[in-house]
Coordinates of C-alpha atoms and ligand atoms in Angstrom, one line a residue:
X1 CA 0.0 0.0 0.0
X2 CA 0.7 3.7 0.5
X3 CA 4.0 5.6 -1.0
X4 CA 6.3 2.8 -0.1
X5 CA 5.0 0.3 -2.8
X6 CA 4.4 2.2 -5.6
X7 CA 7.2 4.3 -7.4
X8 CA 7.2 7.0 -9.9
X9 CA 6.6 4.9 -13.1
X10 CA 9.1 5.7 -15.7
X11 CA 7.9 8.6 -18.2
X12 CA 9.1 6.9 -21.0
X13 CA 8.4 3.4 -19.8
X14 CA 6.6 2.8 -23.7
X15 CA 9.7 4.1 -25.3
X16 CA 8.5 2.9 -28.9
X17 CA 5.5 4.3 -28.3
X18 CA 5.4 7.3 -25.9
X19 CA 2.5 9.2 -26.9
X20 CA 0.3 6.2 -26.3
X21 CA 2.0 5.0 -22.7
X22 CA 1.6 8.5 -21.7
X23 CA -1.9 7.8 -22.8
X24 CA -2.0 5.1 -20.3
X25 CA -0.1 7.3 -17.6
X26 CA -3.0 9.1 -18.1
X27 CA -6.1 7.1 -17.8
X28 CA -4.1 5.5 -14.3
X29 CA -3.9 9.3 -13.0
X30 CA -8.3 9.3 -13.8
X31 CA -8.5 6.5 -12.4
X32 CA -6.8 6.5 -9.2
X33 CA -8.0 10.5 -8.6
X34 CA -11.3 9.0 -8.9
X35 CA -11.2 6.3 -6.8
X36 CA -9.4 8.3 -4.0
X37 CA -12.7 11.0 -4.1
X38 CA -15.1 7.6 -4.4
X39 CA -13.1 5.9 -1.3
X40 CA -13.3 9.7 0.6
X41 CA -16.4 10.3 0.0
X42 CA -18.1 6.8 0.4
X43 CA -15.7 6.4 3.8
X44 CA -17.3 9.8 5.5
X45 CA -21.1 8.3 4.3
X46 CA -20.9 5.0 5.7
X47 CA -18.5 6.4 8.6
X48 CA -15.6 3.6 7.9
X49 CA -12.3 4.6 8.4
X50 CA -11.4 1.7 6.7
X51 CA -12.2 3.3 3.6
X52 CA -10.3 6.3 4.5
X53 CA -7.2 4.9 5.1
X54 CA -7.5 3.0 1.9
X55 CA -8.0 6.4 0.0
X56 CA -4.7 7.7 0.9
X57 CA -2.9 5.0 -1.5
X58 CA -4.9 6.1 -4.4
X59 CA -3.9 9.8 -3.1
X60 CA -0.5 8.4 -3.2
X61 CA -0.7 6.5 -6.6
X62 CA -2.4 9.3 -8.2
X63 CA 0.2 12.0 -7.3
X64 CA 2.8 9.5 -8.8
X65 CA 0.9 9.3 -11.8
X66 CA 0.9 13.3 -12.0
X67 CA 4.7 13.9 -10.8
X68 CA 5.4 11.3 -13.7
X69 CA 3.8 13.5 -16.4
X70 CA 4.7 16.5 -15.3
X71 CA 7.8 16.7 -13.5
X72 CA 9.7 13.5 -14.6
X73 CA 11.2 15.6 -17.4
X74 CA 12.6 18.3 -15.3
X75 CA 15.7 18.1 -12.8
X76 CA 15.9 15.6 -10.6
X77 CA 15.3 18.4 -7.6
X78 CA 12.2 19.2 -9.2
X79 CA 10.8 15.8 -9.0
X80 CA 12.5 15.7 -5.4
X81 CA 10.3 19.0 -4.5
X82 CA 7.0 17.3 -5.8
X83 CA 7.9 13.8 -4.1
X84 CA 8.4 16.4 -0.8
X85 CA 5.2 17.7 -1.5
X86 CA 3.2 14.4 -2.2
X87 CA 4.6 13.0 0.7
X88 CA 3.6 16.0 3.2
X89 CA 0.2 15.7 1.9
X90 CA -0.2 11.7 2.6
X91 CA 1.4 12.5 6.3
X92 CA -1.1 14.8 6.8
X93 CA -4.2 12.9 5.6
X94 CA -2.8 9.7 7.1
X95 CA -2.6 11.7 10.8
X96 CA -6.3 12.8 9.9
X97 CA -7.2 9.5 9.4
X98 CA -5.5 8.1 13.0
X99 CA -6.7 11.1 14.6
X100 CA -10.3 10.3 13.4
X101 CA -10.2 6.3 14.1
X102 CA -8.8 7.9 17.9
X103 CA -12.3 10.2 18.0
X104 CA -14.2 7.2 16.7
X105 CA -12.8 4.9 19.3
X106 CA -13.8 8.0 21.8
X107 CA -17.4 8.5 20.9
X108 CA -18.2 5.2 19.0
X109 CA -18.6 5.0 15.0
X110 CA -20.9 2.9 13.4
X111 CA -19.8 1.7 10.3
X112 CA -21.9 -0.1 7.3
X113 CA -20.3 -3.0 6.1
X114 CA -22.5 -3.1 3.3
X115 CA -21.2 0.0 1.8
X116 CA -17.2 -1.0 2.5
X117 CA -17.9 -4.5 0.7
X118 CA -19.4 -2.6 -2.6
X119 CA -16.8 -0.2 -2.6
X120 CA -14.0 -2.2 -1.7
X121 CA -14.4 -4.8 -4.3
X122 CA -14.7 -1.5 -6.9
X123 CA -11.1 -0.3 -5.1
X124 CA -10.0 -4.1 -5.9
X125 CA -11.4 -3.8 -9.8
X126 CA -9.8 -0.6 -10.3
X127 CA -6.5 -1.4 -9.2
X128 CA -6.4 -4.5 -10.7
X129 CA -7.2 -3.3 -14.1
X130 CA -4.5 -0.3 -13.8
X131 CA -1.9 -3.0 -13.1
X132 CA -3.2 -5.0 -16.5
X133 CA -2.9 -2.2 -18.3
X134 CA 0.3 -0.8 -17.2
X135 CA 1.6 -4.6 -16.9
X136 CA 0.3 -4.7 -20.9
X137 CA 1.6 -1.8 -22.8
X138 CA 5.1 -0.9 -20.9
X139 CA 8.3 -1.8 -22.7
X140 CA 11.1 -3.6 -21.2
X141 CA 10.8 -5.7 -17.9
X142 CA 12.7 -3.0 -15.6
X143 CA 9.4 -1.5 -14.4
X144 CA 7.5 -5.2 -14.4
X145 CA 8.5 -6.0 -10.6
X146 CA 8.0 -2.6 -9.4
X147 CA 4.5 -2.6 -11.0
X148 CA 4.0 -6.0 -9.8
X149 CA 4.6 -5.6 -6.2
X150 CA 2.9 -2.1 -6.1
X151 CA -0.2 -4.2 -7.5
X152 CA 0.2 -7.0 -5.0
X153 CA 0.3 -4.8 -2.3
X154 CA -2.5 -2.1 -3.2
X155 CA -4.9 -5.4 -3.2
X156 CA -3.7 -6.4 0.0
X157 CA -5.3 -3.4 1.1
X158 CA -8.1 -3.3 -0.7
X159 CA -9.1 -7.4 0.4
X160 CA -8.1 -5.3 4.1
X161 CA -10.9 -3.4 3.7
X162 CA -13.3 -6.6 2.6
X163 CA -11.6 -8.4 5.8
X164 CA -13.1 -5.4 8.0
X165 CA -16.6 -4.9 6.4
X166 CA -16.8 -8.7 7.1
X167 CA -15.3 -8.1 10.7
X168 CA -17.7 -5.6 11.0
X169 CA -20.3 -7.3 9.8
X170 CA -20.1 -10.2 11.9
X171 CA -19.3 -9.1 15.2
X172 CA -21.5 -6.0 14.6
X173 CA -19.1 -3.6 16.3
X174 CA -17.0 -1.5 14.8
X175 CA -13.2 -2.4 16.2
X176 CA -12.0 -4.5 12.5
X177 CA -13.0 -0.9 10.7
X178 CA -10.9 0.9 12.9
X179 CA -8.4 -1.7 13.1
X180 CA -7.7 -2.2 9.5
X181 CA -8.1 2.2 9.7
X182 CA -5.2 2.3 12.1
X183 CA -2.8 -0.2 10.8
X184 CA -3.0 1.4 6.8
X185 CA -2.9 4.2 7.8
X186 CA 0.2 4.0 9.9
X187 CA 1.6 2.4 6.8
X188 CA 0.8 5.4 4.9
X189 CA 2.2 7.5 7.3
X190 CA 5.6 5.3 7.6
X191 CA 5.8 5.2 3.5
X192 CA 5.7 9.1 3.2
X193 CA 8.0 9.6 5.6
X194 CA 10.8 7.4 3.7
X195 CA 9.9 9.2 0.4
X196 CA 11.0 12.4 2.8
X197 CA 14.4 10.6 3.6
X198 CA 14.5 9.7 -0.2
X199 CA 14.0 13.2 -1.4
X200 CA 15.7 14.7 0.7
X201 CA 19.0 12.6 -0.1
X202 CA 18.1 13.9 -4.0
X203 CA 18.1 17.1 -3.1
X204 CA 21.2 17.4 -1.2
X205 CA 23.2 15.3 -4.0
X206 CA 20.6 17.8 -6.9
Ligands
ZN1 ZN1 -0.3 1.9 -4.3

């Protein structure tokens, strides 16, 4: 999940054809933006924080996607300032989302386990069909293990979020939503702060 799994996916990953994989960069920035609103959105309605936590690697993803298209090409302390800036942004909404599993631990939260299964197995669909697609038109096999473990790991989340709507579901209390909320989220939070070490070792070397 989060920053640590997935990189910045080479710009010119389709090399022999780059108008097309930037295509693809593309419809994996959509995608991702739109599932990180969906997963927001749907998490605050159906108060799981579960869902939350889950949004902030599509956050993640999503600002790779966009530093890839429009920074890759500048200098490397460039790309260092918008990894800086991605990564400030995912510490700040992963402490928003352990501060608000805290609150909902204080004055109860009811989540609806209905609502995380639908949109969980839509988080599952869209990531898996990114990974086909990127797994389908990039060049070369540098990028394949990156892309494969950043999959792997973005549906480990996403069946996390299944795990807790059935958790929730079946003891009909709330602790698996806040649970699987705590632990992704402190993933999130450790993964942007090694892109910080990262970029900050770029920029001093830039
Ligand atoms: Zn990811």
């Amino acid at each position: 999940m989060s920053s640590s799994c997935c990189g910045t996916p080479d710009p010119n990953g389709g090399a022999h054809n780059n108008t097309r994989w930037r295509l693809i960069l593309w419809v994996a920035l959509i995608a991702n933006a739109a599932m990180f609103l969906v997963e927001i959105i749907a998490g605050l309605a159906a108060d799981s924080r579960a869902l939350q936590a889950d949004a902030l690697d599509f956050f993640g993803d999503a600002a790779n996607y966009a530093i890839s298209l429009g920074v890759a090409g500048l200098a490397l302390s460039w790309r260092a300032k918008a990894a800086m800036l991605k990564a400030a942004t995912m510490l700040a909404f992963g402490l928003w989302v352990i501060g608000y599993a805290v609150y909902g631990i204080a004055v109860g939260s009811s989540p609806e386990p209905a609502t995380m299964g639908v949109i969980g197995v839509m988080a599952l669909a869209v990531n898996v069909s990114v990974a086909l697609m990127l797994f389908r038109y990039r060049e070369g096999d540098a990028n394949m293990r990156s892309v494969w473990i950043c999959s792997r790991n973005d549906a480990i989340g996403n069946v996390a979020v299944l795990a807790a709507a059935l958790g929730v579901l079946g003891t009909g209390q709330a602790w698996p939503d806040l649970l699987v909320a705590g632990i992704m989220a402190g993933l999130a939070i450790w993964g942007s702060l090694e892109v910080f070490k990262q970029a900050r070792i770029e920029l001093a070397h830039g």
